[in-house]
Amino acid sequence: MQLPACIAGSMLALIERLKQTMAPKHDDGLESAEHPAALLCEGVLRRLAHDLKSPLLTLVAYCHAIRQDCGDAVPESTKFMLDAIVKTATKMDHRIKAVTQLAEALVGVPEKRVINLCNEVNLISANFVQEVGNERISIHTEIHPAITVEFASGDLQYIVEELLRNASKFSDKHPVHVHVYAQVVCSWVSLKFADDGIGVARRHGERLFELFYRNNRDEEYDGDGAGLTIARALAIRNNCTLTSHRSTQKMHSHAASHPISALSKCCMPLPSEMDP
């Protein structure tokens, strides 16, 4: 998932063309260096030139972040440029398509669309498995049809990046299955990740086992699953609670919860079982 020099050169060329196309002209025919689109292109250009090995997912996440931070203030020409960059990067790696579609599907989901969300994500997951080939991963979501889920897209981007990073370590002989569940409890969003016990480098196994054992007193846990790493990282990044348990189907389930709104004070957060 590193950005090869040839791809980096193509991206730089694309940005330069967009910059020249969208920058307005003064009466004297000179381009305006202060045009928002030109400034934004310069920022992306500098970022790519500084680190040609940046993963493509980082570039996509960066573009999305700019678009969200600017909000309605982003000129249409700038939005076009960002979309062009994302689409170009997506064509370079099919995995990005699954990542961006999944993230967009789960951000600010309107209530009328929640009912169909499972089918949409399952379709994305099926396309992902078909396109990637050796790197097989199954992503499923189950969301109650009566709720509206509100997350920051950065969190979801981070989650899916972790899923892909862990899945890439295994061949199709050892497919990684991670099930993602979301629900709202007392104004808190609860994300649960169930995995089959693989997905994280073995060097993290001892630390993960220690955390899992202290949470559950379960000496039979012998996996170093992706779900626990993802849930724990999400919890740390968002000051969430973290709980873990082992199901009867030998799937390890981990959950991270955080408030939908900072103004939600009607309920206390779930007791934290994370180590200090």
Short mmCIF file of C-alpha atoms in Angstrom, two decimals:
data_model
loop_
_atom_site.label_atom_id
_atom_site.label_comp_id
_atom_site.label_asym_id
_atom_site.label_seq_id
_atom_site.Cartn_x
_atom_site.Cartn_y
_atom_site.Cartn_z
CA MET A 1 0.00 0.00 0.00
CA GLN A 2 2.96 2.33 -0.45
CA LEU A 3 2.77 5.07 -3.05
CA PRO A 4 5.18 4.15 -5.89
CA ALA A 5 7.17 6.94 -7.50
CA CYS A 6 5.36 6.51 -10.82
CA ILE A 7 1.97 6.89 -9.15
CA ALA A 8 3.21 9.85 -7.14
CA GLY A 9 4.35 11.51 -10.36
CA SER A 10 0.94 10.95 -11.92
CA MET A 11 -0.77 12.45 -8.89
CA LEU A 12 1.50 15.50 -8.97
CA ALA A 13 0.79 15.95 -12.67
CA LEU A 14 -2.96 15.69 -12.04
CA ILE A 15 -2.83 18.28 -9.27
CA GLU A 16 -0.77 20.64 -11.40
CA ARG A 17 -3.26 20.39 -14.27
CA LEU A 18 -6.18 21.00 -11.93
CA LYS A 19 -4.36 23.96 -10.42
CA GLN A 20 -3.78 25.54 -13.82
CA THR A 21 -7.33 24.85 -14.96
CA MET A 22 -9.13 26.25 -11.93
CA ALA A 23 -7.00 29.23 -10.97
CA PRO A 24 -8.75 32.48 -12.03
CA LYS A 25 -7.15 35.01 -14.34
CA HIS A 26 -6.47 38.66 -13.53
CA ASP A 27 -7.06 41.35 -16.12
CA ASP A 28 -3.39 41.12 -17.01
CA GLY A 29 -3.74 37.37 -17.63
CA LEU A 30 -1.74 36.28 -14.59
CA GLU A 31 -3.02 33.48 -12.40
CA SER A 32 -4.04 34.30 -8.85
CA ALA A 33 -1.90 32.44 -6.35
CA GLU A 34 -4.41 33.33 -3.65
CA HIS A 35 -7.29 31.42 -5.23
CA PRO A 36 -8.54 28.77 -2.71
CA ALA A 37 -8.23 25.98 -5.26
CA ALA A 38 -4.67 27.01 -6.09
CA LEU A 39 -3.72 27.17 -2.40
CA LEU A 40 -5.30 23.80 -1.76
CA CYS A 41 -3.47 22.27 -4.70
CA GLU A 42 -0.22 23.69 -3.37
CA GLY A 43 -0.91 22.09 0.02
CA VAL A 44 -1.57 18.67 -1.49
CA LEU A 45 1.41 19.09 -3.79
CA ARG A 46 3.74 19.85 -0.89
CA ARG A 47 2.40 16.93 1.11
CA LEU A 48 3.00 14.47 -1.70
CA ALA A 49 6.40 15.89 -2.56
CA HIS A 50 7.44 15.62 1.09
CA ASP A 51 6.48 11.97 1.48
CA LEU A 52 6.18 9.97 -1.72
CA LYS A 53 5.69 6.79 0.28
CA SER A 54 2.44 7.93 1.89
CA PRO A 55 -0.24 5.26 1.61
CA LEU A 56 -3.00 6.11 -0.83
CA LEU A 57 -5.50 5.83 2.00
CA THR A 58 -3.75 8.72 3.73
CA LEU A 59 -4.19 10.86 0.63
CA VAL A 60 -7.88 10.01 0.42
CA ALA A 61 -8.41 10.67 4.13
CA TYR A 62 -6.55 13.98 3.77
CA CYS A 63 -8.82 15.11 0.95
CA HIS A 64 -11.92 14.13 2.89
CA ALA A 65 -10.67 16.00 5.94
CA ILE A 66 -10.15 19.19 3.95
CA ARG A 67 -13.61 18.93 2.45
CA GLN A 68 -15.21 18.44 5.87
CA ASP A 69 -13.22 21.16 7.60
CA CYS A 70 -14.09 23.73 4.95
CA GLY A 71 -17.77 22.75 4.85
CA ASP A 72 -19.97 25.00 2.73
CA ALA A 73 -17.08 27.44 2.35
CA VAL A 74 -15.31 25.14 -0.10
CA PRO A 75 -15.70 26.51 -3.66
CA GLU A 76 -17.23 24.18 -6.20
CA SER A 77 -13.96 24.16 -8.13
CA THR A 78 -12.12 22.99 -5.03
CA LYS A 79 -14.68 20.26 -4.40
CA PHE A 80 -14.17 19.13 -7.97
CA MET A 81 -10.44 18.98 -7.44
CA LEU A 82 -10.77 16.95 -4.25
CA ASP A 83 -13.19 14.55 -5.93
CA ALA A 84 -10.81 14.16 -8.85
CA ILE A 85 -7.93 13.32 -6.53
CA VAL A 86 -9.98 10.78 -4.58
CA LYS A 87 -11.32 9.14 -7.74
CA THR A 88 -7.87 8.95 -9.28
CA ALA A 89 -6.42 7.38 -6.15
CA THR A 90 -9.34 4.96 -5.97
CA LYS A 91 -8.62 3.68 -9.46
CA MET A 92 -5.07 2.90 -8.40
CA ASP A 93 -6.11 0.54 -5.64
CA HIS A 94 -9.49 -1.23 -5.46
CA ARG A 95 -9.27 -1.46 -1.68
CA ILE A 96 -9.78 2.29 -1.40
CA LYS A 97 -13.17 1.96 -3.05
CA ALA A 98 -14.36 -0.35 -0.31
CA VAL A 99 -12.90 1.88 2.39
CA THR A 100 -14.40 5.14 1.16
CA GLN A 101 -17.78 3.62 0.39
CA LEU A 102 -17.98 1.96 3.79
CA ALA A 103 -16.95 5.13 5.60
CA GLU A 104 -19.41 7.27 3.68
CA ALA A 105 -22.19 4.74 4.24
CA LEU A 106 -21.80 4.95 8.01
CA VAL A 107 -21.35 8.70 8.50
CA GLY A 108 -24.47 10.60 9.54
CA VAL A 109 -26.78 7.90 8.23
CA PRO A 110 -30.33 9.27 7.82
CA GLU A 111 -32.94 7.20 9.56
CA LYS A 112 -34.68 6.32 6.30
CA ARG A 113 -31.47 4.75 4.99
CA VAL A 114 -30.52 2.76 8.09
CA ILE A 115 -32.89 -0.09 7.21
CA ASN A 116 -31.01 -0.76 3.96
CA LEU A 117 -27.55 -0.26 5.42
CA CYS A 118 -26.80 -3.94 5.99
CA ASN A 119 -27.50 -4.80 2.38
CA GLU A 120 -25.38 -1.89 1.15
CA VAL A 121 -22.37 -2.82 3.28
CA ASN A 122 -22.67 -6.52 2.49
CA LEU A 123 -22.61 -5.64 -1.21
CA ILE A 124 -19.49 -3.52 -0.69
CA SER A 125 -17.89 -6.37 1.25
CA ALA A 126 -18.70 -8.86 -1.51
CA ASN A 127 -17.18 -6.57 -4.13
CA PHE A 128 -14.12 -6.14 -1.97
CA VAL A 129 -13.50 -9.87 -1.64
CA GLN A 130 -13.99 -10.35 -5.36
CA GLU A 131 -11.60 -7.58 -6.39
CA VAL A 132 -8.79 -8.07 -3.90
CA GLY A 133 -8.38 -11.81 -4.37
CA ASN A 134 -5.74 -13.11 -2.00
CA GLU A 135 -6.42 -10.56 0.72
CA ARG A 136 -9.81 -11.75 1.83
CA ILE A 137 -11.78 -9.96 4.50
CA SER A 138 -15.43 -10.04 5.48
CA ILE A 139 -17.02 -6.85 6.86
CA HIS A 140 -20.60 -7.01 8.13
CA THR A 141 -22.65 -4.45 10.02
CA GLU A 142 -25.88 -4.83 11.94
CA ILE A 143 -27.62 -1.62 12.96
CA HIS A 144 -31.03 -1.40 14.58
CA PRO A 145 -33.48 0.20 12.10
CA ALA A 146 -34.77 2.68 14.67
CA ILE A 147 -31.53 4.59 15.27
CA THR A 148 -29.38 7.13 13.50
CA VAL A 149 -25.63 6.56 13.76
CA GLU A 150 -23.39 9.61 13.92
CA PHE A 151 -19.63 9.17 13.77
CA ALA A 152 -16.66 11.24 12.70
CA SER A 153 -15.48 9.86 9.38
CA GLY A 154 -11.90 9.85 10.61
CA ASP A 155 -12.75 7.18 13.17
CA LEU A 156 -14.34 4.94 10.56
CA GLN A 157 -11.47 5.50 8.14
CA TYR A 158 -9.06 4.45 10.87
CA ILE A 159 -11.10 1.34 11.68
CA VAL A 160 -11.25 0.13 8.10
CA GLU A 161 -7.57 0.92 7.52
CA GLU A 162 -6.76 -1.33 10.48
CA LEU A 163 -8.96 -4.07 9.07
CA LEU A 164 -7.19 -3.89 5.71
CA ARG A 165 -3.74 -3.70 7.25
CA ASN A 166 -4.36 -6.81 9.34
CA ALA A 167 -6.07 -8.70 6.54
CA SER A 168 -3.13 -8.13 4.22
CA LYS A 169 -0.90 -10.28 6.45
CA PHE A 170 -2.74 -13.45 5.56
CA SER A 171 -3.32 -15.42 2.38
CA ASP A 172 -6.72 -16.74 1.33
CA LYS A 173 -5.86 -19.95 3.20
CA HIS A 174 -6.41 -18.01 6.40
CA PRO A 175 -9.16 -15.46 5.67
CA VAL A 176 -9.77 -12.78 8.25
CA HIS A 177 -13.38 -12.40 9.36
CA VAL A 178 -14.24 -9.28 11.33
CA HIS A 179 -17.88 -8.55 12.14
CA VAL A 180 -18.77 -4.97 13.08
CA TYR A 181 -21.90 -4.26 15.12
CA ALA A 182 -23.21 -0.83 16.07
CA GLN A 183 -25.96 0.14 18.49
CA VAL A 184 -27.00 3.09 20.63
CA VAL A 185 -27.36 2.62 24.39
CA CYS A 186 -28.32 5.60 26.57
CA SER A 187 -27.05 8.12 24.02
CA TRP A 188 -23.78 6.24 23.64
CA VAL A 189 -22.73 4.58 20.42
CA SER A 190 -21.39 1.08 20.93
CA LEU A 191 -19.21 -0.52 18.26
CA LYS A 192 -18.46 -4.22 18.61
CA PHE A 193 -15.81 -6.11 16.69
CA ALA A 194 -15.80 -9.90 16.60
CA ASP A 195 -12.83 -11.64 15.01
CA ASP A 196 -11.59 -15.16 14.60
CA GLY A 197 -8.50 -14.68 16.72
CA ILE A 198 -6.02 -13.67 14.02
CA GLY A 199 -5.09 -10.40 12.39
CA VAL A 200 -2.38 -8.79 14.53
CA ALA A 201 1.36 -9.35 14.49
CA ARG A 202 2.44 -11.96 17.04
CA ARG A 203 4.72 -9.51 18.77
CA HIS A 204 1.59 -7.83 20.16
CA GLY A 205 0.10 -11.09 21.39
CA GLU A 206 1.47 -11.00 24.94
CA ARG A 207 0.26 -7.47 25.62
CA LEU A 208 -3.16 -8.17 24.12
CA PHE A 209 -3.52 -11.34 26.16
CA GLU A 210 -2.68 -9.43 29.33
CA LEU A 211 -5.34 -6.82 28.59
CA PHE A 212 -7.91 -9.47 27.67
CA TYR A 213 -7.18 -11.55 30.77
CA ARG A 214 -7.47 -8.56 33.10
CA ASN A 215 -10.83 -7.73 31.54
CA ASN A 216 -12.24 -11.25 31.51
CA ARG A 217 -10.10 -13.59 33.64
CA ASP A 218 -10.24 -15.99 30.71
CA GLU A 219 -7.08 -18.07 30.55
CA GLU A 220 -8.30 -19.88 27.47
CA TYR A 221 -7.94 -16.84 25.24
CA ASP A 222 -5.00 -17.56 22.95
CA GLY A 223 -5.64 -15.24 20.02
CA ASP A 224 -4.28 -11.83 19.17
CA GLY A 225 -7.31 -10.74 17.18
CA ALA A 226 -7.80 -7.70 15.02
CA GLY A 227 -11.04 -6.79 16.77
CA LEU A 228 -9.38 -6.15 20.12
CA THR A 229 -6.67 -3.97 18.60
CA ILE A 230 -9.20 -1.94 16.62
CA ALA A 231 -11.58 -1.49 19.56
CA ARG A 232 -8.77 -0.59 21.93
CA ALA A 233 -7.25 1.93 19.52
CA LEU A 234 -10.65 3.52 18.94
CA ALA A 235 -11.25 3.69 22.69
CA ILE A 236 -7.92 5.38 23.35
CA ARG A 237 -8.44 7.92 20.55
CA ASN A 238 -11.92 8.87 21.75
CA ASN A 239 -11.75 8.39 25.53
CA CYS A 240 -14.12 5.42 25.22
CA THR A 241 -14.79 2.46 27.42
CA LEU A 242 -13.55 -0.95 26.35
CA THR A 243 -15.02 -4.37 27.13
CA SER A 244 -14.17 -7.82 25.80
CA HIS A 245 -15.55 -11.34 26.00
CA ARG A 246 -15.27 -14.69 24.28
CA SER A 247 -18.43 -16.06 22.73
CA THR A 248 -19.58 -19.68 22.58
CA GLN A 249 -18.80 -19.75 18.86
CA LYS A 250 -15.11 -19.16 19.69
CA MET A 251 -15.32 -15.70 18.18
CA HIS A 252 -13.63 -13.04 20.28
CA SER A 253 -15.84 -9.99 20.70
CA HIS A 254 -14.65 -6.54 21.71
CA ALA A 255 -16.58 -3.31 22.12
CA ALA A 256 -15.80 0.41 22.31
CA SER A 257 -18.43 2.99 23.27
CA HIS A 258 -18.47 6.77 23.07
CA PRO A 259 -21.11 9.52 23.33
CA ILE A 260 -23.07 10.63 20.27
CA SER A 261 -23.03 14.19 21.55
CA ALA A 262 -20.88 15.99 24.10
CA LEU A 263 -24.13 17.45 25.46
CA SER A 264 -25.54 14.03 26.35
CA LYS A 265 -25.35 14.06 30.15
CA CYS A 266 -28.44 12.05 30.98
CA CYS A 267 -26.48 8.82 31.39
CA MET A 268 -23.08 7.99 32.76
CA PRO A 269 -20.69 6.09 30.47
CA LEU A 270 -20.33 2.37 30.83
CA PRO A 271 -17.81 1.32 33.52
CA SER A 272 -14.36 1.19 32.01
CA GLU A 273 -12.56 -2.11 32.20
CA MET A 274 -9.41 -0.87 30.52
CA ASP A 275 -6.17 -1.10 32.42
CA PRO A 276 -4.95 2.25 33.78
#
